[in-house]
GROMACS .gro file of C-alpha atoms in nm:
model
  366
    1CYS     CA    1  11.523  12.133  10.446
    2SER     CA    2  11.149  12.081  10.484
    3PHE     CA    3  11.025  12.009  10.834
    4ILE     CA    4  10.823  11.693  10.894
    5HIS     CA    5  10.656  11.686  11.235
    6SER     CA    6  10.641  11.317  11.307
    7PRO     CA    7  10.981  11.195  11.426
    8LYS     CA    8  10.876  10.847  11.317
    9GLY     CA    9  10.900  10.733  10.958
   10PHE     CA   10  11.262  10.838  10.912
   11PRO     CA   11  11.428  10.741  10.583
   12LYS     CA   12  11.606  10.404  10.585
   13LEU     CA   13  11.977  10.424  10.667
   14LYS     CA   14  12.199  10.346  10.366
   15ASN     CA   15  12.544  10.364  10.525
   16ASP     CA   16  12.563  10.221  10.877
   17THR     CA   17  12.942  10.172  10.884
   18PHE     CA   18  12.987  10.423  11.168
   19LEU     CA   19  12.719  10.257  11.384
   20ARG     CA   20  12.859   9.910  11.318
   21ALA     CA   21  13.209  10.019  11.418
   22ALA     CA   22  13.069  10.189  11.730
   23ARG     CA   23  12.899   9.863  11.831
   24GLY     CA   24  13.214   9.662  11.761
   25GLU     CA   25  13.083   9.487  11.449
   26GLU     CA   26  13.296   9.424  11.145
   27THR     CA   27  13.321   9.695  10.876
   28GLU     CA   28  13.449   9.690  10.518
   29HIS     CA   29  13.622  10.023  10.566
   30THR     CA   30  13.704  10.230  10.871
   31PRO     CA   31  13.436  10.497  10.914
   32VAL     CA   32  13.546  10.859  10.947
   33TRP     CA   33  13.396  11.190  11.058
   34CYS     CA   34  13.553  11.509  11.195
   35MET     CA   35  13.483  11.706  11.506
   36ARG     CA   36  13.372  12.056  11.397
   37GLN     CA   37  13.314  11.927  11.044
   38ALA     CA   38  13.030  12.181  11.020
   39GLY     CA   39  13.244  12.487  11.071
   40ARG     CA   40  13.419  12.802  10.964
   41TYR     CA   41  13.676  12.625  10.746
   42LEU     CA   42  13.396  12.595  10.486
   43PRO     CA   43  13.322  12.912  10.286
   44GLU     CA   44  12.957  12.806  10.258
   45PHE     CA   45  12.939  12.787  10.639
   46ARG     CA   46  13.071  13.143  10.675
   47GLU     CA   47  12.820  13.257  10.412
   48THR     CA   48  12.523  13.092  10.586
   49ARG     CA   49  12.631  13.234  10.922
   50ALA     CA   50  12.715  13.585  10.796
   51GLY     CA   51  12.565  13.862  11.005
   52GLN     CA   52  12.372  13.613  11.216
   53ASP     CA   53  12.419  13.595  11.594
   54PHE     CA   54  12.582  13.260  11.681
   55PHE     CA   55  12.325  13.144  11.935
   56ALA     CA   56  12.041  13.269  11.712
   57THR     CA   57  12.181  13.029  11.452
   58CYS     CA   58  12.177  12.749  11.711
   59ARG     CA   59  11.810  12.826  11.779
   60SER     CA   60  11.713  12.800  11.411
   61PRO     CA   61  11.642  12.436  11.320
   62LYS     CA   62  11.655  12.527  10.951
   63LEU     CA   63  12.003  12.682  10.973
   64CYS     CA   64  12.134  12.400  11.197
   65CYS     CA   65  12.010  12.152  10.939
   66GLU     CA   66  12.179  12.338  10.652
   67LEU     CA   67  12.510  12.371  10.841
   68THR     CA   68  12.504  12.002  10.940
   69LEU     CA   69  12.455  11.896  10.579
   70GLN     CA   70  12.720  12.122  10.421
   71PRO     CA   71  13.026  11.901  10.488
   72LEU     CA   72  12.836  11.595  10.359
   73ARG     CA   73  12.783  11.763  10.024
   74ARG     CA   74  13.161  11.792   9.991
   75PHE     CA   75  13.302  11.481  10.156
   76PRO     CA   76  13.203  11.112  10.179
   77LEU     CA   77  13.190  11.128  10.560
   78ASP     CA   78  13.038  10.833  10.746
   79ALA     CA   79  12.844  11.039  11.001
   80ALA     CA   80  12.687  11.380  11.049
   81ILE     CA   81  12.693  11.564  11.382
   82ILE     CA   82  12.416  11.811  11.457
   83PHE     CA   83  12.528  12.174  11.445
   84SER     CA   84  12.483  12.318  11.795
   85ASP     CA   85  12.696  12.423  12.093
   86ILE     CA   86  12.769  12.273  12.433
   87LEU     CA   87  12.675  12.602  12.604
   88VAL     CA   88  12.305  12.567  12.523
   89VAL     CA   89  12.285  12.364  12.848
   90PRO     CA   90  12.396  12.651  13.077
   91GLN     CA   91  12.150  12.868  12.881
   92ALA     CA   92  11.875  12.618  12.965
   93LEU     CA   93  11.971  12.663  13.332
   94GLY     CA   94  11.900  13.034  13.297
   95MET     CA   95  12.249  13.173  13.232
   96GLU     CA   96  12.312  13.428  12.960
   97VAL     CA   97  12.589  13.350  12.711
   98VAL     CA   98  12.687  13.574  12.423
   99MET     CA   99  12.935  13.506  12.144
  100VAL     CA  100  13.190  13.788  12.143
  101PRO     CA  101  13.380  13.823  11.810
  102SER     CA  102  13.750  13.725  11.842
  103LYS     CA  103  13.694  13.635  12.209
  104GLY     CA  104  13.448  13.349  12.195
  105PRO     CA  105  13.158  13.255  12.421
  106THR     CA  106  13.117  13.487  12.719
  107PHE     CA  107  12.885  13.459  13.020
  108THR     CA  108  12.742  13.799  13.116
  109GLU     CA  109  12.715  13.689  13.483
  110PRO     CA  110  12.936  13.390  13.563
  111LEU     CA  111  12.893  13.203  13.891
  112LYS     CA  112  13.111  13.377  14.153
  113GLU     CA  113  12.976  13.275  14.494
  114VAL     CA  114  12.823  12.948  14.606
  115GLU     CA  115  12.497  13.147  14.659
  116ASP     CA  116  12.487  13.208  14.282
  117LEU     CA  117  12.379  12.844  14.239
  118LEU     CA  118  12.037  12.951  14.367
  119LYS     CA  119  11.994  13.166  14.055
  120LEU     CA  120  12.000  12.853  13.835
  121ARG     CA  121  11.681  12.670  13.736
  122GLN     CA  122  11.669  12.370  13.966
  123LYS     CA  123  11.423  12.185  13.740
  124VAL     CA  124  11.470  12.214  13.367
  125ASP     CA  125  11.207  12.113  13.115
  126VAL     CA  126  11.444  12.026  12.831
  127THR     CA  127  11.169  12.029  12.569
  128ALA     CA  128  11.072  12.383  12.666
  129GLU     CA  129  11.431  12.509  12.690
  130LEU     CA  130  11.611  12.302  12.425
  131GLY     CA  131  11.330  12.193  12.196
  132TYR     CA  132  11.494  12.387  11.913
  133VAL     CA  133  11.781  12.135  11.918
  134PHE     CA  134  11.533  11.847  11.905
  135GLN     CA  135  11.357  12.010  11.609
  136ALA     CA  136  11.692  12.058  11.433
  137ILE     CA  137  11.773  11.688  11.486
  138THR     CA  138  11.437  11.567  11.352
  139LEU     CA  139  11.456  11.798  11.052
  140THR     CA  140  11.817  11.701  10.976
  141ARG     CA  141  11.745  11.331  11.016
  142HIS     CA  142  11.478  11.359  10.746
  143SER     CA  143  11.691  11.582  10.525
  144LEU     CA  144  11.987  11.340  10.541
  145GLU     CA  145  11.762  11.093  10.357
  146GLY     CA  146  11.937  10.802  10.526
  147ARG     CA  147  12.276  10.886  10.380
  148VAL     CA  148  12.466  10.855  10.709
  149PRO     CA  149  12.377  10.840  11.080
  150LEU     CA  150  12.325  11.160  11.280
  151ILE     CA  151  12.519  11.217  11.603
  152GLY     CA  152  12.377  11.422  11.890
  153PHE     CA  153  12.598  11.559  12.168
  154SER     CA  154  12.636  11.747  12.492
  155GLY     CA  155  12.915  11.893  12.700
  156ALA     CA  156  12.995  11.696  13.016
  157PRO     CA  157  12.931  11.839  13.365
  158TRP     CA  158  13.285  11.946  13.460
  159THR     CA  159  13.345  12.115  13.124
  160LEU     CA  160  13.017  12.307  13.151
  161MET     CA  161  13.081  12.395  13.516
  162SER     CA  162  13.423  12.536  13.425
  163TYR     CA  163  13.269  12.765  13.161
  164MET     CA  164  12.991  12.875  13.398
  165ILE     CA  165  13.243  12.984  13.663
  166GLU     CA  166  13.522  13.116  13.439
  167GLY     CA  167  13.271  13.305  13.226
  168GLY     CA  168  13.446  13.193  12.907
  169GLY     CA  169  13.763  13.023  12.794
  170SER     CA  170  14.063  13.010  13.028
  171THR     CA  171  14.416  12.875  13.010
  172THR     CA  172  14.430  12.771  13.377
  173MET     CA  173  14.066  12.720  13.485
  174ALA     CA  174  14.188  12.859  13.820
  175LYS     CA  175  13.848  13.000  13.924
  176ALA     CA  176  13.661  12.681  13.845
  177LYS     CA  177  13.926  12.459  14.002
  178SER     CA  178  13.932  12.670  14.316
  179TRP     CA  179  13.564  12.574  14.363
  180LEU     CA  180  13.665  12.206  14.359
  181TYR     CA  181  13.916  12.270  14.639
  182CYS     CA  182  13.725  12.531  14.842
  183HIS     CA  183  13.362  12.436  14.782
  184PRO     CA  184  13.353  12.063  14.710
  185GLU     CA  185  12.991  12.020  14.828
  186ALA     CA  186  12.862  12.308  14.617
  187SER     CA  187  13.067  12.177  14.322
  188HIS     CA  188  12.900  11.838  14.353
  189ARG     CA  189  12.556  12.006  14.375
  190LEU     CA  190  12.624  12.192  14.051
  191LEU     CA  191  12.769  11.886  13.877
  192ARG     CA  192  12.468  11.676  13.981
  193LEU     CA  193  12.226  11.940  13.849
  194LEU     CA  194  12.417  11.948  13.521
  195ALA     CA  195  12.429  11.567  13.495
  196ASP     CA  196  12.051  11.546  13.539
  197VAL     CA  197  11.982  11.807  13.271
  198ILE     CA  198  12.237  11.649  13.033
  199THR     CA  199  12.074  11.308  13.079
  200ASP     CA  200  11.729  11.442  12.984
  201TYR     CA  201  11.882  11.642  12.700
  202LEU     CA  202  12.060  11.339  12.549
  203VAL     CA  203  11.751  11.117  12.581
  204GLY     CA  204  11.548  11.394  12.413
  205GLN     CA  205  11.798  11.398  12.127
  206VAL     CA  206  11.750  11.024  12.073
  207ALA     CA  207  11.371  11.066  12.083
  208ALA     CA  208  11.412  11.338  11.818
  209GLY     CA  209  11.615  11.110  11.591
  210ALA     CA  210  11.983  11.112  11.698
  211GLN     CA  211  12.143  10.775  11.615
  212ALA     CA  212  12.451  10.812  11.838
  213LEU     CA  213  12.555  11.045  12.120
  214GLN     CA  214  12.889  11.203  12.209
  215LEU     CA  215  12.969  11.351  12.549
  216PHE     CA  216  13.245  11.616  12.534
  217GLU     CA  217  13.461  11.647  12.845
  218SER     CA  218  13.675  11.903  12.665
  219HIS     CA  219  13.838  12.043  12.979
  220ALA     CA  220  13.945  11.711  13.132
  221GLY     CA  221  14.309  11.807  13.080
  222HIS     CA  222  14.284  12.082  13.342
  223LEU     CA  223  14.221  11.822  13.612
  224GLY     CA  224  14.470  11.585  13.768
  225PRO     CA  225  14.384  11.216  13.818
  226GLU     CA  226  14.239  11.267  14.169
  227GLN     CA  227  14.019  11.559  14.075
  228PHE     CA  228  13.904  11.382  13.762
  229GLU     CA  229  13.812  11.077  13.968
  230ASP     CA  230  13.617  11.289  14.219
  231PHE     CA  231  13.451  11.554  14.003
  232ALA     CA  232  13.434  11.427  13.643
  233LEU     CA  233  13.431  11.048  13.619
  234PRO     CA  234  13.135  10.976  13.853
  235TYR     CA  235  12.910  11.205  13.648
  236ILE     CA  236  13.038  11.068  13.316
  237ARG     CA  237  12.947  10.721  13.445
  238ASP     CA  238  12.609  10.831  13.581
  239ILE     CA  239  12.512  10.991  13.252
  240ALA     CA  240  12.586  10.673  13.052
  241GLN     CA  241  12.386  10.462  13.294
  242ALA     CA  242  12.093  10.704  13.327
  243VAL     CA  243  12.067  10.768  12.952
  244LYS     CA  244  12.068  10.396  12.877
  245SER     CA  245  11.803  10.313  13.137
  246LYS     CA  246  11.580  10.602  13.020
  247MET     CA  247  11.613  10.495  12.656
  248LYS     CA  248  11.493  10.149  12.764
  249GLU     CA  249  11.210  10.290  12.976
  250GLU     CA  250  11.087  10.510  12.693
  251GLY     CA  251  11.116  10.235  12.433
  252LEU     CA  252  11.381  10.427  12.239
  253PRO     CA  253  11.657  10.261  12.033
  254LEU     CA  254  11.969  10.202  12.244
  255VAL     CA  255  12.208  10.419  12.046
  256PRO     CA  256  12.588  10.395  12.084
  257MET     CA  257  12.747  10.648  12.319
  258ILE     CA  258  13.091  10.807  12.281
  259ILE     CA  259  13.294  10.968  12.559
  260PHE     CA  260  13.561  11.218  12.452
  261ALA     CA  261  13.767  11.343  12.747
  262LYS     CA  262  14.042  11.558  12.600
  263ASP     CA  263  14.390  11.513  12.753
  264ALA     CA  264  14.266  11.255  13.004
  265HIS     CA  265  14.500  10.969  12.916
  266TYR     CA  266  14.556  10.917  13.290
  267ALA     CA  267  14.191  10.802  13.300
  268LEU     CA  268  14.166  10.589  12.985
  269ARG     CA  269  14.127  10.262  13.177
  270ASP     CA  270  13.839  10.409  13.377
  271LEU     CA  271  13.679  10.570  13.073
  272ALA     CA  272  13.685  10.236  12.891
  273ARG     CA  273  13.474  10.094  13.175
  274ALA     CA  274  13.245  10.393  13.220
  275GLY     CA  275  12.956  10.250  13.019
  276TYR     CA  276  13.031  10.399  12.676
  277ASP     CA  277  13.060  10.205  12.350
  278VAL     CA  278  13.332  10.432  12.212
  279VAL     CA  279  13.623  10.617  12.373
  280GLY     CA  280  13.740  10.923  12.178
  281LEU     CA  281  14.109  11.012  12.193
  282ASP     CA  282  14.306  11.331  12.145
  283TRP     CA  283  14.633  11.332  11.949
  284THR     CA  284  14.865  11.311  12.252
  285ILE     CA  285  14.848  10.933  12.290
  286ARG     CA  286  14.993  10.655  12.075
  287PRO     CA  287  14.730  10.429  11.918
  288GLN     CA  288  14.894  10.109  12.047
  289GLU     CA  289  14.906  10.248  12.400
  290ALA     CA  290  14.541  10.351  12.390
  291ARG     CA  291  14.446  10.000  12.275
  292ALA     CA  292  14.651   9.843  12.552
  293GLN     CA  293  14.481  10.057  12.817
  294THR     CA  294  14.123  10.033  12.694
  295GLY     CA  295  14.112   9.661  12.613
  296LYS     CA  296  13.909   9.477  12.353
  297ASP     CA  297  13.552   9.561  12.450
  298VAL     CA  298  13.541   9.922  12.344
  299THR     CA  299  13.572  10.098  12.009
  300LEU     CA  300  13.831  10.377  11.982
  301GLN     CA  301  13.782  10.704  11.796
  302GLY     CA  302  14.044  10.958  11.688
  303ASN     CA  303  14.311  11.082  11.694
  304LEU     CA  304  14.503  11.255  11.413
  305ASP     CA  305  14.655  11.585  11.521
  306PRO     CA  306  14.427  11.844  11.356
  307CYS     CA  307  14.740  12.039  11.253
  308ALA     CA  308  14.843  11.743  11.036
  309LEU     CA  309  14.583  11.876  10.791
  310TYR     CA  310  14.815  12.169  10.719
  311ALA     CA  311  15.060  11.918  10.567
  312PRO     CA  312  15.070  11.843  10.192
  313LYS     CA  313  14.804  11.592  10.085
  314GLU     CA  314  15.051  11.304  10.026
  315LYS     CA  315  15.184  11.353  10.379
  316ILE     CA  316  14.826  11.342  10.517
  317GLY     CA  317  14.784  11.005  10.342
  318GLU     CA  318  15.102  10.869  10.504
  319LEU     CA  319  14.995  10.987  10.850
  320VAL     CA  320  14.651  10.829  10.808
  321LYS     CA  321  14.806  10.500  10.699
  322LYS     CA  322  15.030  10.499  11.004
  323MET     CA  323  14.735  10.580  11.231
  324LEU     CA  324  14.528  10.296  11.082
  325GLU     CA  325  14.817  10.054  11.129
  326GLY     CA  326  14.842  10.165  11.491
  327PHE     CA  327  14.475  10.128  11.577
  328GLY     CA  328  14.384   9.850  11.337
  329THR     CA  329  14.091   9.897  11.099
  330GLN     CA  330  13.826   9.727  11.317
  331ARG     CA  331  13.656   9.854  11.634
  332TYR     CA  332  13.784  10.189  11.523
  333ILE     CA  333  13.638  10.518  11.399
  334ALA     CA  334  13.883  10.758  11.239
  335ASN     CA  335  13.864  11.122  11.347
  336LEU     CA  336  14.088  11.408  11.447
  337GLY     CA  337  14.215  11.443  11.803
  338HIS     CA  338  14.015  11.766  11.831
  339GLY     CA  339  13.803  11.989  11.607
  340LEU     CA  340  13.893  12.136  11.268
  341TYR     CA  341  14.041  12.487  11.278
  342PRO     CA  342  13.883  12.775  11.083
  343ASP     CA  343  14.185  12.831  10.855
  344MET     CA  344  14.207  12.474  10.728
  345ASN     CA  345  14.185  12.396  10.358
  346PRO     CA  346  13.868  12.196  10.280
  347GLU     CA  347  14.063  12.000  10.016
  348HIS     CA  348  14.293  11.871  10.289
  349VAL     CA  349  13.991  11.760  10.490
  350GLY     CA  350  13.878  11.573  10.180
  351ALA     CA  351  14.224  11.414  10.148
  352PHE     CA  352  14.200  11.295  10.510
  353VAL     CA  353  13.856  11.137  10.459
  354GLU     CA  354  13.957  10.969  10.134
  355ALA     CA  355  14.283  10.839  10.279
  356VAL     CA  356  14.096  10.671  10.567
  357HIS     CA  357  13.863  10.495  10.324
  358ALA     CA  358  14.134  10.394  10.076
  359HIS     CA  359  14.394  10.272  10.327
  360SER     CA  360  14.147  10.088  10.550
  361ARG     CA  361  13.998   9.906  10.250
  362HIS     CA  362  14.345   9.812  10.135
  363ILE     CA  363  14.448   9.685  10.480
  364ASN     CA  364  14.123   9.488  10.514
  365LYS     CA  365  14.179   9.316  10.177
  366HIS     CA  366  14.534   9.214  10.256
   0.00000   0.00000   0.00000
């Protein structure tokens, strides 16, 4: 990957199927990509990452570019997603996060008291703090040579807040949720700070060359409908609105935006009206039901159970066909209902991608 400084003059896009589906235009086949497609299930990924600190990898535009491109060398995916991590945003706010082997991301000093909010940077210059992501996007966009569009992303405020308070993963999110009940004002202050940084971060990704954006509300399932409506949805909405108006202001292309709120089927109607072009779905909802709740004006993305990829290849083909029949082949982007797992067989990922293309073409012809 050779770095070209000017973000302008990107190669012409050859396959825009993913972008057309995101905008609700007709496509010849259903586009497909996979969450965590640049990941440990690929031996070449493990090799590139060997002995390298995780966040050091995230800070190397050259390595991010290489890791982003690896799955595209193997599979005819319809989009690339930049290799990075949602926790770079808390890092930009001044928090220290380390990747602990077999434990995952760990905050050395999580937020414990409301007073701890004062330790966070109240004004973040995203170019200074997260410029390495922007460089990775520009470099990757050039190195893709127009093969497929490049997706940028961020974690959503509630998901990031929950990590910042829990200090890592959690099965209950009890510490973070207790803030919502005991310190609602402070919670809103933190969520607002996060939403502002995320907005600038996403706009910066588009300026750097991202052609679509996905917001990950990965911990939506820990909230009930009321809490989601109070502490997650308003910020999800604000981010869509603010990003779109800043893209206009700065004369940037208005790229499609995807919201993926895992396990939030209680909020699908609201999410469909939150200002996003695409609503991502996890595997716990039936395609027909998701369509009924989200209406006709939004594209859906998802939602094969990632564990279906452990099945024999023929079975994967059958499940994909059923999924396509459920969603329909238009206004639809095929994906998994969550990310790929490290022990998955790359050949089965290939079978998934090929089945989406083959079955959707067949359905479209007939």
